[in-house]
Coordinates of C-alpha atoms and ligand atoms in Angstrom, one line a residue:
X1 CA 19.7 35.4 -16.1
X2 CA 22.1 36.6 -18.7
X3 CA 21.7 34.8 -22.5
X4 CA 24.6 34.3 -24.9
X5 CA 25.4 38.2 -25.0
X6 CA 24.7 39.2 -22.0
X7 CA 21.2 39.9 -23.3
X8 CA 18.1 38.7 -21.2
X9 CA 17.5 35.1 -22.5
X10 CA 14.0 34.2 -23.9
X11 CA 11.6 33.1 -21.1
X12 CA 11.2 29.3 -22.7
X13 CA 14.9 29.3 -23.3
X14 CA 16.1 30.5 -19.8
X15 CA 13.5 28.0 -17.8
X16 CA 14.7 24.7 -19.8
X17 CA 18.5 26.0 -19.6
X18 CA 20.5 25.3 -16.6
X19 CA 22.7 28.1 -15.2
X20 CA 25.7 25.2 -15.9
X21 CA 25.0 24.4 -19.0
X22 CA 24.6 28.6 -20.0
X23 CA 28.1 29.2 -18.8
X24 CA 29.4 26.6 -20.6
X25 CA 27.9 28.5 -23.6
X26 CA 29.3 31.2 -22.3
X27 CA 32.5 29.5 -22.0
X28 CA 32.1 28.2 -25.6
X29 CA 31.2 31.6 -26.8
X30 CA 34.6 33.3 -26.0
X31 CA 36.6 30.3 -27.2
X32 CA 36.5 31.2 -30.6
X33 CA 38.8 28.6 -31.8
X34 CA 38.7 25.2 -31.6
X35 CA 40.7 22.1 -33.6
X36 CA 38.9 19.1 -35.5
X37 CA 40.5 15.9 -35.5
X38 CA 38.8 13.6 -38.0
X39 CA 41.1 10.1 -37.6
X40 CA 40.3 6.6 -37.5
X41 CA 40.3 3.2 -39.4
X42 CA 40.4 5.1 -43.0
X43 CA 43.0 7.4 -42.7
X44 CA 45.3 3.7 -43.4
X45 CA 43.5 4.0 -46.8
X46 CA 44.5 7.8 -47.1
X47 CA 41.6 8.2 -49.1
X48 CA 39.3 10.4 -46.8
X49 CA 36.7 9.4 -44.1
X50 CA 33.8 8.6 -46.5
X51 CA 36.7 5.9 -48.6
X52 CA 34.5 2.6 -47.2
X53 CA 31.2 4.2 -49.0
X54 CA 33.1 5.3 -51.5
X55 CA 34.8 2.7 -52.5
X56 CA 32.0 0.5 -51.7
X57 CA 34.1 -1.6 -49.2
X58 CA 32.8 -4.6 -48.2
X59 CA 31.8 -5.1 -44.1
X60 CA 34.1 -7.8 -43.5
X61 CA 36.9 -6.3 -45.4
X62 CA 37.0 -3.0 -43.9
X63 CA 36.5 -4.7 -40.3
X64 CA 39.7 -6.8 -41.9
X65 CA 41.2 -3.3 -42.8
X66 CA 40.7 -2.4 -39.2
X67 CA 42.8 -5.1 -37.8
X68 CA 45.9 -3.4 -39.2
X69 CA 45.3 -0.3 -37.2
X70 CA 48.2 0.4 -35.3
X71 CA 49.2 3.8 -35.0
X72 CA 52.4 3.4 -32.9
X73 CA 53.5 7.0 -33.2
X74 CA 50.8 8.2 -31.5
X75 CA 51.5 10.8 -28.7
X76 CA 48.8 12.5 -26.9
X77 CA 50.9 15.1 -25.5
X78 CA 52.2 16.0 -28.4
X79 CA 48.9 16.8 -29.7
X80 CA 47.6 18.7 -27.2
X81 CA 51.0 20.4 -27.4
X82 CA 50.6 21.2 -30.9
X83 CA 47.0 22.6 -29.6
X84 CA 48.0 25.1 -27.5
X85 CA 50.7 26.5 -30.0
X86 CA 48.0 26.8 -32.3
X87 CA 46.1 28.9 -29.9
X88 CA 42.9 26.8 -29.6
X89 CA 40.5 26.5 -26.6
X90 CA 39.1 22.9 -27.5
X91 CA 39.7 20.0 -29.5
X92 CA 36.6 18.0 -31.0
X93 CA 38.0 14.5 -32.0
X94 CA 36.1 11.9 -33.9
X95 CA 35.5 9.2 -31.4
X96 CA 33.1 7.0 -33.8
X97 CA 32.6 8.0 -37.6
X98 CA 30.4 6.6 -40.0
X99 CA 32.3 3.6 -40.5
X100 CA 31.3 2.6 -37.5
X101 CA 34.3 1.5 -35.7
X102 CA 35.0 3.1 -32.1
X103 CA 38.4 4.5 -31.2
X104 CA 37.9 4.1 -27.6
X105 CA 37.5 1.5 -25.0
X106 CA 33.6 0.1 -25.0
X107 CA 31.8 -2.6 -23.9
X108 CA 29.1 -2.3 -26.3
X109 CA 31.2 -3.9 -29.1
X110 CA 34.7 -5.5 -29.8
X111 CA 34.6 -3.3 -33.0
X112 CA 36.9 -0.8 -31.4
X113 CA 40.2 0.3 -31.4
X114 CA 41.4 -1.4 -27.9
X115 CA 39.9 -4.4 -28.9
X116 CA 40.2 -5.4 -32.0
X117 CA 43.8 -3.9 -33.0
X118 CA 47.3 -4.8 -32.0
X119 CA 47.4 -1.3 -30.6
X120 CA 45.7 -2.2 -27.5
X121 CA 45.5 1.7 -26.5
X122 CA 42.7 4.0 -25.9
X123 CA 43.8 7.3 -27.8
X124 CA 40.7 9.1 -26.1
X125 CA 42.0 7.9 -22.6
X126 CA 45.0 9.3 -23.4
X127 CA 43.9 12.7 -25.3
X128 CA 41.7 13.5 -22.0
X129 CA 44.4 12.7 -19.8
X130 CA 46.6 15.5 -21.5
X131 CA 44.1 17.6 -22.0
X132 CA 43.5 17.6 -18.0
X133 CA 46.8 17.5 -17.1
X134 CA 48.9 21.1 -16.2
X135 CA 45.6 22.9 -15.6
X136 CA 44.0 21.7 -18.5
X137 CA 43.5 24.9 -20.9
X138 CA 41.9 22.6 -23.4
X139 CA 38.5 21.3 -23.3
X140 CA 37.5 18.1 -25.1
X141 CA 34.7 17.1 -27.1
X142 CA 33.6 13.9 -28.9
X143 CA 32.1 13.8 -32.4
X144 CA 29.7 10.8 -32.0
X145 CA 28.1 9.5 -35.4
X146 CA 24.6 8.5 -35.5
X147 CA 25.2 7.4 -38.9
X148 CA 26.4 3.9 -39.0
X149 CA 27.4 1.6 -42.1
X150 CA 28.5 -0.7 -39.8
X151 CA 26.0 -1.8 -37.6
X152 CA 23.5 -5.2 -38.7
X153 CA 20.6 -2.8 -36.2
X154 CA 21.4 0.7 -38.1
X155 CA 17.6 -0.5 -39.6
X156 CA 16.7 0.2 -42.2
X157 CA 18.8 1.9 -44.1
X158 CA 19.5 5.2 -44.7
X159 CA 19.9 7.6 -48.0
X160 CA 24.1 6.8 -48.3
X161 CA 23.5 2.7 -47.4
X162 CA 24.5 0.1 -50.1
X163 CA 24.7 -3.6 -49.7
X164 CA 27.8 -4.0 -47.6
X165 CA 26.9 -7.4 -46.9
X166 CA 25.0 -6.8 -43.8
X167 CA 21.4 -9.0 -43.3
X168 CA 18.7 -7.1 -44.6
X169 CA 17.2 -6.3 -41.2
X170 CA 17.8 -5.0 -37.4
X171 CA 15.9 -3.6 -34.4
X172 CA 16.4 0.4 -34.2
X173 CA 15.6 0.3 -30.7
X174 CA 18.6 -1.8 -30.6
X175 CA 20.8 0.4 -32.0
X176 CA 19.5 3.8 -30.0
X177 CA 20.5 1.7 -26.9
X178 CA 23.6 1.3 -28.2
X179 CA 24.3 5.0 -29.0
X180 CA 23.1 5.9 -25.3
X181 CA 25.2 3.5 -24.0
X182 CA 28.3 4.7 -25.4
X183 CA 27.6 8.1 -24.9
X184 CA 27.4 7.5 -21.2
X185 CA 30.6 5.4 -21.2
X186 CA 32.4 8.8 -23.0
X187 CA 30.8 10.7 -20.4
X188 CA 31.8 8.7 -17.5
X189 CA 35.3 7.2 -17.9
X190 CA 37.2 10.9 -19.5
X191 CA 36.5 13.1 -16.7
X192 CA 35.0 16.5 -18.0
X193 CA 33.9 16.6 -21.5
X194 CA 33.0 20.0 -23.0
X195 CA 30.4 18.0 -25.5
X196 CA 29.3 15.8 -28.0
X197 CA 29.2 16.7 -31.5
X198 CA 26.6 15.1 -33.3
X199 CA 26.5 13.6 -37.5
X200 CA 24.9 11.6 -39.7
X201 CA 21.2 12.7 -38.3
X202 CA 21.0 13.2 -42.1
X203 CA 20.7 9.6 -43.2
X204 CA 17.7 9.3 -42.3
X205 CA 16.3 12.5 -41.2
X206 CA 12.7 11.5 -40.6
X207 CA 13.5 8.2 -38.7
X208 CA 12.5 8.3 -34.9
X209 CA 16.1 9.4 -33.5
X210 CA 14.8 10.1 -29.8
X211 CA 16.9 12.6 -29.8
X212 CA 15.0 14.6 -26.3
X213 CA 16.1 11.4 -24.5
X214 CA 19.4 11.1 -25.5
X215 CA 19.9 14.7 -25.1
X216 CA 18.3 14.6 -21.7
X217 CA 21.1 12.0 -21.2
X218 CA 24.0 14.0 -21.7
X219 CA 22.5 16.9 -19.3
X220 CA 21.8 14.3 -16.8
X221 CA 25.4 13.3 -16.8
X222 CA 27.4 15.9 -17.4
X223 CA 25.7 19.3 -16.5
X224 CA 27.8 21.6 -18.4
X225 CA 28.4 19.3 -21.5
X226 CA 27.1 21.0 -24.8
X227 CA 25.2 19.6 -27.8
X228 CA 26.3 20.5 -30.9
X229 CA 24.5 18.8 -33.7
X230 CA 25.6 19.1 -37.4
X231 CA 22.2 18.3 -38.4
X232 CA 22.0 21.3 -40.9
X233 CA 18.8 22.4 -39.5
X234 CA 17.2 25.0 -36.7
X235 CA 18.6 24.1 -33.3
X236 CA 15.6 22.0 -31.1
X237 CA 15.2 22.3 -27.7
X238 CA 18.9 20.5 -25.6
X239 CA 21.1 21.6 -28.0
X240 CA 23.5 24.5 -27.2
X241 CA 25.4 25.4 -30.6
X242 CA 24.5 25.5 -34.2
X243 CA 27.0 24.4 -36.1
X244 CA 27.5 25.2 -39.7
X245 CA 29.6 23.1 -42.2
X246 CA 32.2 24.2 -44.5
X247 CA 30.0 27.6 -44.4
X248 CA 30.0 30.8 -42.7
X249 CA 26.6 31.4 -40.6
X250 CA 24.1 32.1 -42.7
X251 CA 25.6 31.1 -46.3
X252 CA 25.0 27.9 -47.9
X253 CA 27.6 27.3 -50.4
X254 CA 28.4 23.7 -48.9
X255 CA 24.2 23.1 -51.0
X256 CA 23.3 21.7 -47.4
X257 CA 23.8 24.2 -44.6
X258 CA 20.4 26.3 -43.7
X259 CA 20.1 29.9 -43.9
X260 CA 18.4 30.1 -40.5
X261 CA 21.3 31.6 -38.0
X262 CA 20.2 31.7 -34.1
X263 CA 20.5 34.1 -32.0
X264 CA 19.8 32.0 -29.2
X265 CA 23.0 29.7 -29.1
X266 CA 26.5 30.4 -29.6
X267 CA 27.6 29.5 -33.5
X268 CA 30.5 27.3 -35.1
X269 CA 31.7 26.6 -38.2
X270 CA 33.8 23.5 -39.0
X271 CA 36.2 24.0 -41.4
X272 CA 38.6 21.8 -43.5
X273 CA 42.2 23.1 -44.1
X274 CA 42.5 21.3 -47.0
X275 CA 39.2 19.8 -49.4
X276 CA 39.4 16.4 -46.9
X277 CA 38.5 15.8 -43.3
X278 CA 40.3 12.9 -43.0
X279 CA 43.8 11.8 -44.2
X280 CA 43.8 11.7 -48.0
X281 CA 47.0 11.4 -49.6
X282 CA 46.5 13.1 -52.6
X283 CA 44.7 16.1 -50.8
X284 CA 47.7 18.9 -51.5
X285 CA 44.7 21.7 -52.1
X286 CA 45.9 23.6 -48.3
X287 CA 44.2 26.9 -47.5
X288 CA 47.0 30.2 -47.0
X289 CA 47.4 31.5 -43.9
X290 CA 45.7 34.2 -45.2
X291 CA 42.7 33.0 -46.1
X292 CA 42.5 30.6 -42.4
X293 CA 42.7 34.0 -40.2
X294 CA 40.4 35.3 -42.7
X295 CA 38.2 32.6 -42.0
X296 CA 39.0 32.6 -38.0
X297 CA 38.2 36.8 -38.5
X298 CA 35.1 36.3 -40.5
X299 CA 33.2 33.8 -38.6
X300 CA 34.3 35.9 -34.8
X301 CA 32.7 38.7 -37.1
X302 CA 29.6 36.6 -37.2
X303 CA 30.3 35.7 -33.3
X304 CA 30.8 32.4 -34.3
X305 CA 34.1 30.2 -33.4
X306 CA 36.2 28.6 -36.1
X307 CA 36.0 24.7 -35.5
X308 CA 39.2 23.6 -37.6
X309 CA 40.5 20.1 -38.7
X310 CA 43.3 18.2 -39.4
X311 CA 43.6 14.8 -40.9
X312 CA 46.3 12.7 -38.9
X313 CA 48.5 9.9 -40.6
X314 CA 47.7 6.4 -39.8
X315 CA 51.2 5.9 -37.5
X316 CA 49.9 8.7 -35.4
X317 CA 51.5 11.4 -36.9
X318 CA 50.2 14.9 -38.0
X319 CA 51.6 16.0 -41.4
X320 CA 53.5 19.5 -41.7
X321 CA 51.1 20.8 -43.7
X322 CA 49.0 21.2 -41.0
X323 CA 51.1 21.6 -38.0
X324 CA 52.8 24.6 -40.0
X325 CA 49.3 26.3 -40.3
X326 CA 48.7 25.6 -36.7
X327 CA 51.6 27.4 -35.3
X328 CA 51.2 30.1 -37.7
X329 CA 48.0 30.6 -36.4
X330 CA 49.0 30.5 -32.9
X331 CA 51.6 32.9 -33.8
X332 CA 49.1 35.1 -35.2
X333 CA 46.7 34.8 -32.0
X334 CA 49.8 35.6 -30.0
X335 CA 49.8 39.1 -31.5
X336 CA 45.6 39.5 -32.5
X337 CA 44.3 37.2 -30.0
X338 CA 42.1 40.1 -27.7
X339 CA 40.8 41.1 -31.3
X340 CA 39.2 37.2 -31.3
X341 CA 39.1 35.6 -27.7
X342 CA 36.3 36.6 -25.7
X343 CA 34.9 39.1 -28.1
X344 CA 31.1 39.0 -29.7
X345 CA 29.8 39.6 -33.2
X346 CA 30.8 43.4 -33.7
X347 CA 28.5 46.6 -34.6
X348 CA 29.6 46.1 -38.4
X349 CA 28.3 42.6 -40.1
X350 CA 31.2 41.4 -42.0
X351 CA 32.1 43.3 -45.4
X352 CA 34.1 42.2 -48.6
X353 CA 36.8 43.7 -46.7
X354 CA 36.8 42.8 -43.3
X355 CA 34.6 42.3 -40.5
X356 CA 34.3 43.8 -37.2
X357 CA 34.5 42.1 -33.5
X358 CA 33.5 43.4 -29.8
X359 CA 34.4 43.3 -26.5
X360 CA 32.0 45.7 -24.4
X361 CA 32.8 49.4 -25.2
X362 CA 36.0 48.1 -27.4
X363 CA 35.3 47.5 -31.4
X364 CA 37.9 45.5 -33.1
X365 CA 38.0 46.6 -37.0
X366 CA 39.5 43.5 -39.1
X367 CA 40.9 45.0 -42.8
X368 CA 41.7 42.1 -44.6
X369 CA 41.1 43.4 -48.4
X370 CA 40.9 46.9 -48.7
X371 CA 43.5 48.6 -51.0
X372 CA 42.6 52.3 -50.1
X373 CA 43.8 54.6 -47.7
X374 CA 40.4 55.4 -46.0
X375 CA 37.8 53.2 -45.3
X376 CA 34.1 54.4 -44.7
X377 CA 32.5 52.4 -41.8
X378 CA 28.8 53.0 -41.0
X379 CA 27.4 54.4 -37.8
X380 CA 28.6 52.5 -35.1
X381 CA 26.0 53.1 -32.3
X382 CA 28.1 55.2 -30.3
X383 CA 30.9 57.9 -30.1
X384 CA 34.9 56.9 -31.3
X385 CA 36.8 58.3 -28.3
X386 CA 40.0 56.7 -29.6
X387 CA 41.6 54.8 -32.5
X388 CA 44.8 52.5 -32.8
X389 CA 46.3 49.8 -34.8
X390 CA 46.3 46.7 -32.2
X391 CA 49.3 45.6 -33.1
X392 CA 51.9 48.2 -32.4
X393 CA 49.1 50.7 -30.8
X394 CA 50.5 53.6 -33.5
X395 CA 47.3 56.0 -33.4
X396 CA 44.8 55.6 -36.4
X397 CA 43.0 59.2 -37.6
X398 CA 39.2 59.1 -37.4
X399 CA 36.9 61.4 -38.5
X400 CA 33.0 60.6 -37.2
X401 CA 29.9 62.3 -39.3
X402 CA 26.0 60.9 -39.5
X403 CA 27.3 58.7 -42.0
X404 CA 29.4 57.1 -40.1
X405 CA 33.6 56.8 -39.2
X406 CA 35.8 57.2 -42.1
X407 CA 39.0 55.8 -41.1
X408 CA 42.9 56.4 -42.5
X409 CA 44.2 52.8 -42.5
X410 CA 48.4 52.3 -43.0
X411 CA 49.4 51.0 -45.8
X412 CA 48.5 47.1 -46.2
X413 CA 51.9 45.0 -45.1
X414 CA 52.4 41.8 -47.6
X415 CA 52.8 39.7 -44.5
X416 CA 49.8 41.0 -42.6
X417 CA 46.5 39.6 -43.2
X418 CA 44.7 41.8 -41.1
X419 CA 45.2 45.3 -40.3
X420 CA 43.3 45.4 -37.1
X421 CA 42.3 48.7 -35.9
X422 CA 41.4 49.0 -32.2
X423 CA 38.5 51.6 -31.6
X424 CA 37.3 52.5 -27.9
X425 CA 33.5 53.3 -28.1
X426 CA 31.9 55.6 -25.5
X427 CA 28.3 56.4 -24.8
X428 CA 27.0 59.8 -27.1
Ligands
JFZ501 C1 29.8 15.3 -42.4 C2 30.5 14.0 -42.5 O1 29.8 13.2 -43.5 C3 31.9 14.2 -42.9 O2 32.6 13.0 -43.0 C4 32.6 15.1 -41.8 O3 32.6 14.4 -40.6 C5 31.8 16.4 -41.7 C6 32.3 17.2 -40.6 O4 30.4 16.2 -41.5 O5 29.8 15.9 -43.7 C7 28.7 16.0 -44.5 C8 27.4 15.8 -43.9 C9 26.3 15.8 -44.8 C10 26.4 16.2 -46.0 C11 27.7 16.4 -46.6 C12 28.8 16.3 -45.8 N1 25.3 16.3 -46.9 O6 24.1 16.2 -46.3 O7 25.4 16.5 -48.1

């Protein structure tokens, strides 16, 4: 049985892993691209998705604050629409946040959106419904929080809690129902759901989660549904992705990401485009396009996907900040997309001026800062029969010694942020 790369899996890993569940990484693996959608209840305050901790926000005022919600403008198709422009594979939307409120249908409490909201309207119903419609194309995954400053049985407290005016008591066991009951309602009522990706672990990191059940859950029901918990720490045994935040695999410059990187399951990293996951007003700090394909190029150079997020407007809407980006992006995959899609971590780690991807015997070689006309690239592993810019397929000189390939790269174009140079590898 083949592992992520085609390599043999280890023996522990290949016994608990269902065939299923390894395509699906598989699946994931190529993807390479995915879009995070962090809306809710907060993005009325257009302050962020942390606002009701931050600002201290009383329970019964935010649930007050919640009986506003009515994003009217709200189009489903539209988004997924806006998806595929962009070029991404899967969208992972926030279908409970910290603040606890749910923005789908559930029986487990009237705190939701269909409930407890003139807009009467399940926007998860109606994401998975375009997402499966037309052949699909598009996988969807929840974000679930296991975080909850909402909650009277989210007992006791955790490290971000402050008195919110809920009793000073609960029953966890309570609560753990609760999260397994709603994670069986999103994976029974929204037809195929590539996963569910996990936060807030971090509250309380020691507290008895029960996490092997819950995973054990989400196997049971959907076979091929991944696990993708942003827990900061070593995957454990059910989950299929580690998932680094606001960091490339491996670097820590977010202060909480570990510097373990597996080579067991396929990698992510979630990314913001601007400094806020959800809507904040007064957020105009957006990343260039040069700098998002550098990240989308950078992390595919660590074989990990680029998870990245908007921040939709309370009436529904996504601002053209980020919708700009996003077909930028997908323009840019429409001309570099076999240099991304499909392709593993390549032979040459990635460098202050590039990285490299692969795709069997073909090595993709991503410039993205390098002024000079050559550029010295270590030993690859195996002979350069042939060497050509991707886009355009003009022929790139090589010259191959024991120190490596030494390549003549065209000039840098002030529009390009990645020369890409396509090199087909052969056997010595
Ligand atoms: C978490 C969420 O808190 C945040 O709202 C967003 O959903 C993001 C994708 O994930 O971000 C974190 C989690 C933990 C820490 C910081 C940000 N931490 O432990 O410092």
């Amino acid at each position: 049985m083949l592992g992520l790369c085609g390599a043999p899996a280890p023996a522990q890993a290949r016994d608990a892993v269902p065939a299923e569940r390894l395509a699906a990484r598989r699946w994931f693996a190529d993807a390479k691209f995915g879009l995070f959608i962090h809306w809710g209840v907060y993005s009325q305050l257009g302050a962020g998705e942390w606002v009701m901790h931050n600002r201290k926000i009383a329970v019964g005022d935010y649930e007050w604050l919640a009986t506003t919600f009515n994003p009217t403008k709200f189009d489903a198709a539209a988004w997924v629409a806006l998806a595929k422009r962009a070029g991404v594979r899967y969208i992972t939307i926030t279908s409970r946040h910290h603040d606890g409120f749910s923005m789908f249908q559930t029986a487990e409490t009237p705190y939701n959106i269909v409930d407890w909201t003139p807009f009467h309207r399940d926007p998860l119903k109606e994401l998975a419904d375009a997402c499966h419609a037309n052949g699909g194309g598009i996988k969807l995954f929840f974000y679930y929080s296991q975080l909850d400053w909402h909650h009277p049985d989210y007992w006791p407290r955790g490290r971000t809690a402050w008195d919110n005016g809920r009793p000073d008591r609960g029953d966890w066991s309570r609560y753990l129902r609760f999260m397994d009951a709603q994670l069986t309602e999103l994976l029974t009522r929204y037809g195929p759901v590539g996963g569910i990706w996990f936060d807030g672990m971090w509250d309380k990191p020691d507290a008895p989660w029960q996490l092997d059940s819950t995973y054990a859950l989400i196997h049971r029901l959907q076979p091929a549904a991944l696990v993708i918990p942003n827990h900061h720490q070593q995957p454990r045994p059910g989950e299929d992705v580690q998932t680094f935040e606001q960091d490339l695999p491996g670097a820590n410059t977010a202060g909480f990401n570990t510097g373990y990187v597996s080579a067991e399951v396929p990698l992510e990293t979630s990314l913001t485009m601007n400094d806020s996951w959800g809507f904040n007003i007064t957020d105009r700090d957006f990343k260039s396009m040069r700098a998002l394909v550098g990240y989308l190029v950078r992390a595919a150079g660590y074989g990990a996907n680029l998870l990245l997020n908007i921040g939709p407007r309370p009436d529904g809407t996504i601002g053209p900040e980020f919708t700009a980006r996003l077909d930028s992006l997908g323009a840019w995959l429409g001309v570099y997309g076999a240099a991304i899609y499909g392709t593993r971590a390549g032979p040459v780690p990635p460098r202050s001026w590039g990285a490299t991807t692969r795709r069997g015997d073909t090595v993709f070689v991503h410039v993205l800062d390098w002024p000079d006309p050559e550029l010295a690239l270590p030993p690859l592993g195996a002979r350069v029969r042939a060497a050509y810019l991707l886009r355009g397929r003009a022929p790139v000189r090589f010259q191959e010694a024991a120190s490596g390939v030494a390549l003549t790269l065209p000039p840098p174009v002030a529009t390009e942020p990645d020369r890409v140079v396509v090199l087909v590898t052969g056997s010595r």
